[in-house]
Coordinates of N, CA, C and O in Angstrom, one line a residue:
X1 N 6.1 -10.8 5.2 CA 7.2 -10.4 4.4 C 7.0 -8.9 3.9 O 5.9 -8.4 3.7
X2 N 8.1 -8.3 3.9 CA 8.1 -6.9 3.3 C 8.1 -6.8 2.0 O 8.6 -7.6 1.3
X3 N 7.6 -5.5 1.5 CA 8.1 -5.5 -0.1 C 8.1 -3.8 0.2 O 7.2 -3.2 0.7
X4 N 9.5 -3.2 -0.4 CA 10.2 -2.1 0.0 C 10.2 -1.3 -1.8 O 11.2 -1.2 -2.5
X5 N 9.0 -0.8 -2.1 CA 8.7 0.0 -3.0 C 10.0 1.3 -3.3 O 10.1 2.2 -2.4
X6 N 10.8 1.3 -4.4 CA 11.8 2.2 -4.5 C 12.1 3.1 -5.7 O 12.3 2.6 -6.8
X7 N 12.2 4.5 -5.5 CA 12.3 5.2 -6.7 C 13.1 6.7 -6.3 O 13.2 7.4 -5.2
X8 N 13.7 6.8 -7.6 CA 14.5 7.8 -7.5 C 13.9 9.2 -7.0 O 14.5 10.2 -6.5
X9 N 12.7 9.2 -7.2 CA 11.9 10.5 -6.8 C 11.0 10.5 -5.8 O 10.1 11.3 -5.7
X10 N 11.5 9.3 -4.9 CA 10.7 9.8 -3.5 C 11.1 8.8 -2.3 O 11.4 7.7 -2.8
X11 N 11.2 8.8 -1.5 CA 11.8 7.7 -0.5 C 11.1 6.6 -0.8 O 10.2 6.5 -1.7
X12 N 11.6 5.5 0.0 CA 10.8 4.3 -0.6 C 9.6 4.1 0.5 O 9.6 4.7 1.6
X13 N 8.5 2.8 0.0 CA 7.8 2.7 0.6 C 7.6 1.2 1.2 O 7.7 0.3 0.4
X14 N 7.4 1.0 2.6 CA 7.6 -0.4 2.8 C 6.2 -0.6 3.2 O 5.5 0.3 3.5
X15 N 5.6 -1.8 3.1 CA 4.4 -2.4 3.2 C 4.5 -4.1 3.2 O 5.1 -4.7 2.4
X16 N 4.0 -4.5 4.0 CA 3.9 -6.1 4.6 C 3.1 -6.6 2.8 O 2.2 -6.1 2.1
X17 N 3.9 -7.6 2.7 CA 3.0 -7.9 1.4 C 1.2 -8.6 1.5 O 0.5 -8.7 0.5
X18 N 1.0 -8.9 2.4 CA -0.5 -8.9 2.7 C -1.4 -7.8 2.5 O -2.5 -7.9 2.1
X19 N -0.7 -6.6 2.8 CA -1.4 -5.7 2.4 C -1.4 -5.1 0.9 O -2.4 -4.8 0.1
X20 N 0.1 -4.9 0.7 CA 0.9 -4.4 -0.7 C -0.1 -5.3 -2.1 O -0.2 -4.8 -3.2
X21 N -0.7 -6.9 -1.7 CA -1.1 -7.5 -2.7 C -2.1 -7.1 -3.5 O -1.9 -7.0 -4.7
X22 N -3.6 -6.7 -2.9 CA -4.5 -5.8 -3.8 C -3.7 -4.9 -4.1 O -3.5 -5.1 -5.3
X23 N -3.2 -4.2 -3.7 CA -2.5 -2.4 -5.1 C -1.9 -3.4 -6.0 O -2.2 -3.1 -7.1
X24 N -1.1 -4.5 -6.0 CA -0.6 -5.4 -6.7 C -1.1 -5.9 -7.9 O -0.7 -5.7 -9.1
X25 N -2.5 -7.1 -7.3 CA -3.3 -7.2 -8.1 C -4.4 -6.1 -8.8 O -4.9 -6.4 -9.9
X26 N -4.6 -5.1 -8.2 CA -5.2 -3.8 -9.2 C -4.1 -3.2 -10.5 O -4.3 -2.8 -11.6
X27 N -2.8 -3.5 -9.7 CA -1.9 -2.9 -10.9 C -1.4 -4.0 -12.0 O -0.5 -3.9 -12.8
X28 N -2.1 -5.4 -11.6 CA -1.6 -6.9 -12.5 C 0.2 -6.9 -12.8 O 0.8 -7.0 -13.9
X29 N 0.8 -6.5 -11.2 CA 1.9 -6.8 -10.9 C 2.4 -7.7 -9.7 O 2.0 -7.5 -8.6
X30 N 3.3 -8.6 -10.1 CA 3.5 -9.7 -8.9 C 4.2 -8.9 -7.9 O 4.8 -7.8 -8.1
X31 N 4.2 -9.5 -6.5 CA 4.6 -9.0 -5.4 C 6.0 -9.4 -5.3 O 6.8 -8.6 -4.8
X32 N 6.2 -10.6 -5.6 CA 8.1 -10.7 -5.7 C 8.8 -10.1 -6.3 O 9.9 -10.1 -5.6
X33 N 8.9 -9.2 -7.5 CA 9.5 -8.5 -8.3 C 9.0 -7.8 -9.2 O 8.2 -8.3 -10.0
X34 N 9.3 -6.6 -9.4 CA 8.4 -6.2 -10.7 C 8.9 -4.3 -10.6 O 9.5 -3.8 -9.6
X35 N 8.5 -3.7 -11.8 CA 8.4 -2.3 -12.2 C 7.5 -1.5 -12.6 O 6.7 -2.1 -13.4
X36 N 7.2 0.0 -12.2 CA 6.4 0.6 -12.7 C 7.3 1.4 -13.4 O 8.3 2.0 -13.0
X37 N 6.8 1.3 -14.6 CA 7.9 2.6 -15.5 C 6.8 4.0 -15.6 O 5.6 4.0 -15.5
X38 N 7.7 5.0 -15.8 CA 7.2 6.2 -15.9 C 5.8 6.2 -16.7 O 4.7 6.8 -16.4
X39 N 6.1 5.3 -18.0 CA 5.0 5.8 -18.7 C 3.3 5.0 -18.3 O 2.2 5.3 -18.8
X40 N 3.4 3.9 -17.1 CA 2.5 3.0 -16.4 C 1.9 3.9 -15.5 O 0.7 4.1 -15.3
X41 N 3.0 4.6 -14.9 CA 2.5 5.2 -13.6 C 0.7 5.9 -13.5 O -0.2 5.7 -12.7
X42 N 0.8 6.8 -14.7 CA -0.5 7.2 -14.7 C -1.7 7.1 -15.3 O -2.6 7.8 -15.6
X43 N -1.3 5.4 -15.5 CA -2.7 4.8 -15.4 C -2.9 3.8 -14.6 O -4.0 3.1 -14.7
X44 N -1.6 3.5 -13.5 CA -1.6 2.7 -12.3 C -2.4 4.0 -11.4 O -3.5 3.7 -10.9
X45 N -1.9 5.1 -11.3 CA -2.4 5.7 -10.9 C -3.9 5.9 -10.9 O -4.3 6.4 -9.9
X46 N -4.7 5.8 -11.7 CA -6.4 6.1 -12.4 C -6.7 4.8 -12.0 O -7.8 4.8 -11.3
X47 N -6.1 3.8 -12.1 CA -6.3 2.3 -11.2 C -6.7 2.6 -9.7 O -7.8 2.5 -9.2
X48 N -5.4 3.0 -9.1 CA -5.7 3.2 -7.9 C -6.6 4.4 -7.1 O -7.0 4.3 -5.9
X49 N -6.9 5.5 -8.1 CA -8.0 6.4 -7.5 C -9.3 6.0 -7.7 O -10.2 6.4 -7.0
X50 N -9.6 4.9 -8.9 CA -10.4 4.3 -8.9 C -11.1 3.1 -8.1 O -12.3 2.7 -8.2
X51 N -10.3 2.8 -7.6 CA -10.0 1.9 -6.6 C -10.9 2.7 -5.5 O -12.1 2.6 -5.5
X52 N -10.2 3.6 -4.6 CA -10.1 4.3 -3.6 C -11.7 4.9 -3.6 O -12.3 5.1 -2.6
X53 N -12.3 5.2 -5.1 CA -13.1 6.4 -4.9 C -14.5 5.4 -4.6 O -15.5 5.8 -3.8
X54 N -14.4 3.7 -5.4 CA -14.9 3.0 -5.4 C -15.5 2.6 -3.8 O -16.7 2.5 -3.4
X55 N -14.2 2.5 -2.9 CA -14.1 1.6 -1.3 C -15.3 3.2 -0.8 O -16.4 3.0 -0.3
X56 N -14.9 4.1 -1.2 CA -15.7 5.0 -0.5 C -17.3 5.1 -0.4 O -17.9 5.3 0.6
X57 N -17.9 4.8 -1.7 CA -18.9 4.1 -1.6 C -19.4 3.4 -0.9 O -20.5 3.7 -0.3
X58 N -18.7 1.7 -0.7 CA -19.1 1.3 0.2 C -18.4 1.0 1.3 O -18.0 -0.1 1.4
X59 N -18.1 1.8 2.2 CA -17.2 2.0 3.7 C -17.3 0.5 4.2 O -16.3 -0.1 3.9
X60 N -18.3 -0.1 4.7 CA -18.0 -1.3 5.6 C -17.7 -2.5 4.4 O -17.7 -3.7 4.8
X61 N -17.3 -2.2 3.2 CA -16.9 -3.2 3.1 C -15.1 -3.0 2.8 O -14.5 -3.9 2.2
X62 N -14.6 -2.1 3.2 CA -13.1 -1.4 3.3 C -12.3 -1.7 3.9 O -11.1 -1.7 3.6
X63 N -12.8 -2.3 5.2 CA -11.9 -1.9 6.6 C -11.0 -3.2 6.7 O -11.6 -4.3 6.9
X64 N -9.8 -3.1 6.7 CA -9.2 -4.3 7.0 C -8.6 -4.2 8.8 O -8.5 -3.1 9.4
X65 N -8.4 -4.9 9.2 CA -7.7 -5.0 10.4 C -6.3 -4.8 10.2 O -5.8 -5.3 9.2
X66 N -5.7 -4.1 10.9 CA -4.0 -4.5 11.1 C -3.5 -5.1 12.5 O -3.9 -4.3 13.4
X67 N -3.0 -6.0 12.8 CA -3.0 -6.6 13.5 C -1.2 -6.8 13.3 O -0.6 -7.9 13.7
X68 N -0.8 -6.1 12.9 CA 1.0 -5.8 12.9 C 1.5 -4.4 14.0 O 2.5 -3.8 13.9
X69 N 0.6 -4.2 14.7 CA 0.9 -2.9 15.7 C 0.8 -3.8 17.0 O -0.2 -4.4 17.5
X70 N 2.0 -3.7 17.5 CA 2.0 -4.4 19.0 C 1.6 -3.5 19.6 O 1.6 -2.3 19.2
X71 N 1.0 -4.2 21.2 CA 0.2 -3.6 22.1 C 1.8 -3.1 23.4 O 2.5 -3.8 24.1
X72 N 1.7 -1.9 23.2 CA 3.1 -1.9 24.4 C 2.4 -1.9 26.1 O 1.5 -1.1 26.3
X73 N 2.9 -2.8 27.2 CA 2.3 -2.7 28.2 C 3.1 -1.4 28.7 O 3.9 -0.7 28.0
X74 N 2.8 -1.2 30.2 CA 3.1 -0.5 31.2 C 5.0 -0.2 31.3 O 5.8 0.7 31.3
X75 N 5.0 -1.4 31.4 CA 6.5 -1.3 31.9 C 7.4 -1.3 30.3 O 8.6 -1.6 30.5
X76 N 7.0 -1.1 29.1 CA 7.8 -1.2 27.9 C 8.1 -2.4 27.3 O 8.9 -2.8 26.5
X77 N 6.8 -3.2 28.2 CA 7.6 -5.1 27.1 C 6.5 -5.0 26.0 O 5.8 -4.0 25.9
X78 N 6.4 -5.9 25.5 CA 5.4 -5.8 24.2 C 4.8 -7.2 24.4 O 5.3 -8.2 24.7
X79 N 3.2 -6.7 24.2 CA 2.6 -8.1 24.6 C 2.5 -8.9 24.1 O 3.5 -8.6 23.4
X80 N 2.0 -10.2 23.4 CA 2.0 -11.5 22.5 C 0.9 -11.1 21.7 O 1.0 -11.5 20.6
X81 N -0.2 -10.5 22.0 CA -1.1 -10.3 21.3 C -1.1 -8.4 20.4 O -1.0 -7.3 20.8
X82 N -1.2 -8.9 19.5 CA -1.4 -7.5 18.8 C -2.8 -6.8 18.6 O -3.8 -7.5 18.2
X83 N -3.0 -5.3 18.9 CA -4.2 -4.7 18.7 C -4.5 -4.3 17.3 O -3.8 -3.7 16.5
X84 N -6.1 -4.9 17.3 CA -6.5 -4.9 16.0 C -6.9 -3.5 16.0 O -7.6 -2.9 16.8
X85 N -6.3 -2.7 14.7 CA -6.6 -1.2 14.1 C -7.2 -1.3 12.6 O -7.1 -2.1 11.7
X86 N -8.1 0.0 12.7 CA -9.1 -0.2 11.4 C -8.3 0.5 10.1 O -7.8 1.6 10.1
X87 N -8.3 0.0 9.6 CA -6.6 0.7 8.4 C -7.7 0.8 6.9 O -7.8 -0.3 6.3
X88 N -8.5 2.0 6.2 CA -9.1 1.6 4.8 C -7.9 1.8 3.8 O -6.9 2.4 4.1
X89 N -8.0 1.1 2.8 CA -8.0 0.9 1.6 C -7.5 2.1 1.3 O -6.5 1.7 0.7
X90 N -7.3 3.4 1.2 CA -6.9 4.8 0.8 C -5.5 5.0 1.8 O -4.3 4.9 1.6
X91 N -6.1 5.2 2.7 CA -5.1 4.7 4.0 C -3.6 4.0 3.7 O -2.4 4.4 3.8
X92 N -4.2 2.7 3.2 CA -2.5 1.6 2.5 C -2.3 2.1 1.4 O -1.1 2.0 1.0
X93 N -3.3 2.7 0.4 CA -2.7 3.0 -1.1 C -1.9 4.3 -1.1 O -0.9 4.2 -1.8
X94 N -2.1 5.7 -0.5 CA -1.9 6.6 -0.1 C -0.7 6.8 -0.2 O -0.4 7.8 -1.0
X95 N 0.4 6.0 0.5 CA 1.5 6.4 0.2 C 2.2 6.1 -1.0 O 3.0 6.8 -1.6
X96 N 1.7 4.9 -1.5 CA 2.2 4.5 -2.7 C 1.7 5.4 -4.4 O 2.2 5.4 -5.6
X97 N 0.5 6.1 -3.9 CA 0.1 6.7 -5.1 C 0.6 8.4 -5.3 O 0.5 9.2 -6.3
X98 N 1.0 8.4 -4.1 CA 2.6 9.9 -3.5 C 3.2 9.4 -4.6 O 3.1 9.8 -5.8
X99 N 4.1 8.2 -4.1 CA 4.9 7.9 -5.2 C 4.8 7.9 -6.4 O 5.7 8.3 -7.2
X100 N 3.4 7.5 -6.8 CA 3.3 7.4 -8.6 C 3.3 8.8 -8.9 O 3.6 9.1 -10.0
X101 N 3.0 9.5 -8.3 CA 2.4 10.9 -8.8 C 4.2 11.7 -9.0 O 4.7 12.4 -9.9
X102 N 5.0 10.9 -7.6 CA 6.4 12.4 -8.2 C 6.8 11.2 -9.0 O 7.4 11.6 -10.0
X103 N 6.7 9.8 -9.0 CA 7.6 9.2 -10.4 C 6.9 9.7 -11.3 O 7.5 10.3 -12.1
X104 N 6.0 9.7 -11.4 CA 5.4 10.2 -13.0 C 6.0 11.7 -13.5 O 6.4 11.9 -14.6
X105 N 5.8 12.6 -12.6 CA 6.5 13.8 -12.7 C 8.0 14.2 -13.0 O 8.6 15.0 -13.7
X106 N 8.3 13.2 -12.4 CA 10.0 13.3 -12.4 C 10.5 12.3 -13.3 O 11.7 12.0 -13.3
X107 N 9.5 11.7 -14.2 CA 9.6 10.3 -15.0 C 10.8 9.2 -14.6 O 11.8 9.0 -15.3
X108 N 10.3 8.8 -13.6 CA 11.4 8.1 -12.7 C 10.3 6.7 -12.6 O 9.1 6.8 -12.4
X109 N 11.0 5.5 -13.0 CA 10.2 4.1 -12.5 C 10.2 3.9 -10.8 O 10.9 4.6 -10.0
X110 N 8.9 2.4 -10.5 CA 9.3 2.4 -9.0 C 9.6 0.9 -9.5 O 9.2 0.4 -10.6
X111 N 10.4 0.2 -8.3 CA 10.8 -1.1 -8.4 C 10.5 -1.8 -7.2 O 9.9 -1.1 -6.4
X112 N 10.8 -2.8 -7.0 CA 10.3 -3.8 -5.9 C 11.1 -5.2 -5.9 O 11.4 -5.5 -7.0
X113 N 11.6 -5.9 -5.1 CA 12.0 -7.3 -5.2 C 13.2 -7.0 -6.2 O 13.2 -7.7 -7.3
X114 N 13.9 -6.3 -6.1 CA 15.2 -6.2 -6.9 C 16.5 -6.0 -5.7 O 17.6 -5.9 -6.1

């Protein structure tokens, strides 16, 4: 399932909720529905750099697989099996903490499941 992060001050962001769930549970927000209001943002934000600065420390324990990137063959069909890519933790939060930074700036909430 998708969950399509949306705010007035930056395009939105989509993320498979498998992944979306840690930034989720770091920010003790459910994945079905929910808001970051302006005045959350930056300290979801200190959450999540904290987060990030943490995984760097220890690298091998970071790496999740994505296994949502189909393998395209030769002739343009897509194979049944998907190639596993090494995706860290900074990597998936990355775009979403873009977001926190112009909502907070532009004091704009983000929403989700609405």
């Amino acid at each position: 399932m998708l969950i399509s992060f949306k705010s007035k001050s930056s395009p939105a962001v989509l993320m498979y909720q498998e992944h979306a769930q840690r930034i989720l549970d770091i920010l003790h927000k459910s994945p079905t529905r929910g808001v970051i209001t302006p005045a959350e943002a930056g300290h979801a934000l200190e959450l999540l750099e904290k987060e990030v600065a943490e995984t760097r420390l220890h690298p091998e324990n970071d790496i999740e697989h994505d296994v949502h990137t189909p393998e395209t063959l030769e002739d343009g069909e897509t194979g049944e099996h998907a190639r596993a890519q090494k995706v860290h933790f900074s990597q998936r939060a990355f775009p979403l903490m873009e977001m926190l930074r112009s909502a907070k700036a532009e004091n704009e909430s983000i929403i989700w499941g609405v």
